[in-house]
Amino acid sequence: MPSACADEVIAARNLTISASVSRIRFLAVDDVLFQAA
């Protein structure tokens, strides 16, 4: 089932992108708090 395989790949990619975005957001917030301190 190539379509199911593609769906899994897309889901994994979205999960990776989501994790990267949340990590970048966390680092940005951490940087702002560090500067404010």
Short mmCIF file of C-alpha atoms in Angstrom, two decimals:
data_model
loop_
_atom_site.label_atom_id
_atom_site.label_comp_id
_atom_site.label_asym_id
_atom_site.label_seq_id
_atom_site.Cartn_x
_atom_site.Cartn_y
_atom_site.Cartn_z
CA MET A 1 0.00 0.00 0.00
CA PRO A 2 2.08 2.95 -1.21
CA SER A 3 -0.47 5.51 -0.02
CA ALA A 4 -0.35 4.20 3.57
CA CYS A 5 3.44 4.31 3.46
CA ALA A 6 3.35 7.89 2.21
CA ASP A 7 0.90 8.82 4.98
CA GLU A 8 3.28 7.38 7.58
CA VAL A 9 6.21 9.29 6.09
CA ILE A 10 4.20 12.53 6.05
CA ALA A 11 3.04 11.97 9.64
CA ALA A 12 6.61 11.32 10.78
CA ARG A 13 7.84 14.42 8.97
CA ASN A 14 5.08 16.56 10.49
CA LEU A 15 5.96 15.20 13.95
CA THR A 16 9.64 16.04 13.40
CA ILE A 17 8.81 19.55 12.17
CA SER A 18 6.47 20.06 15.12
CA ALA A 19 9.16 18.96 17.57
CA SER A 20 11.72 21.26 15.93
CA VAL A 21 9.35 24.24 16.04
CA SER A 22 8.51 23.66 19.70
CA ARG A 23 12.22 23.30 20.54
CA ILE A 24 13.04 26.56 18.70
CA ARG A 25 10.15 28.30 20.46
CA PHE A 26 11.35 26.99 23.84
CA LEU A 27 14.90 28.20 23.17
CA ALA A 28 13.62 31.61 22.09
CA VAL A 29 11.53 31.96 25.27
CA ASP A 30 14.49 30.78 27.34
CA ASP A 31 16.70 33.39 25.64
CA VAL A 32 14.18 36.17 26.34
CA LEU A 33 13.90 35.16 30.00
CA PHE A 34 17.69 35.05 30.27
CA GLN A 35 17.99 38.56 28.83
CA ALA A 36 15.24 39.86 31.12
CA ALA A 37 16.93 38.43 34.24
#
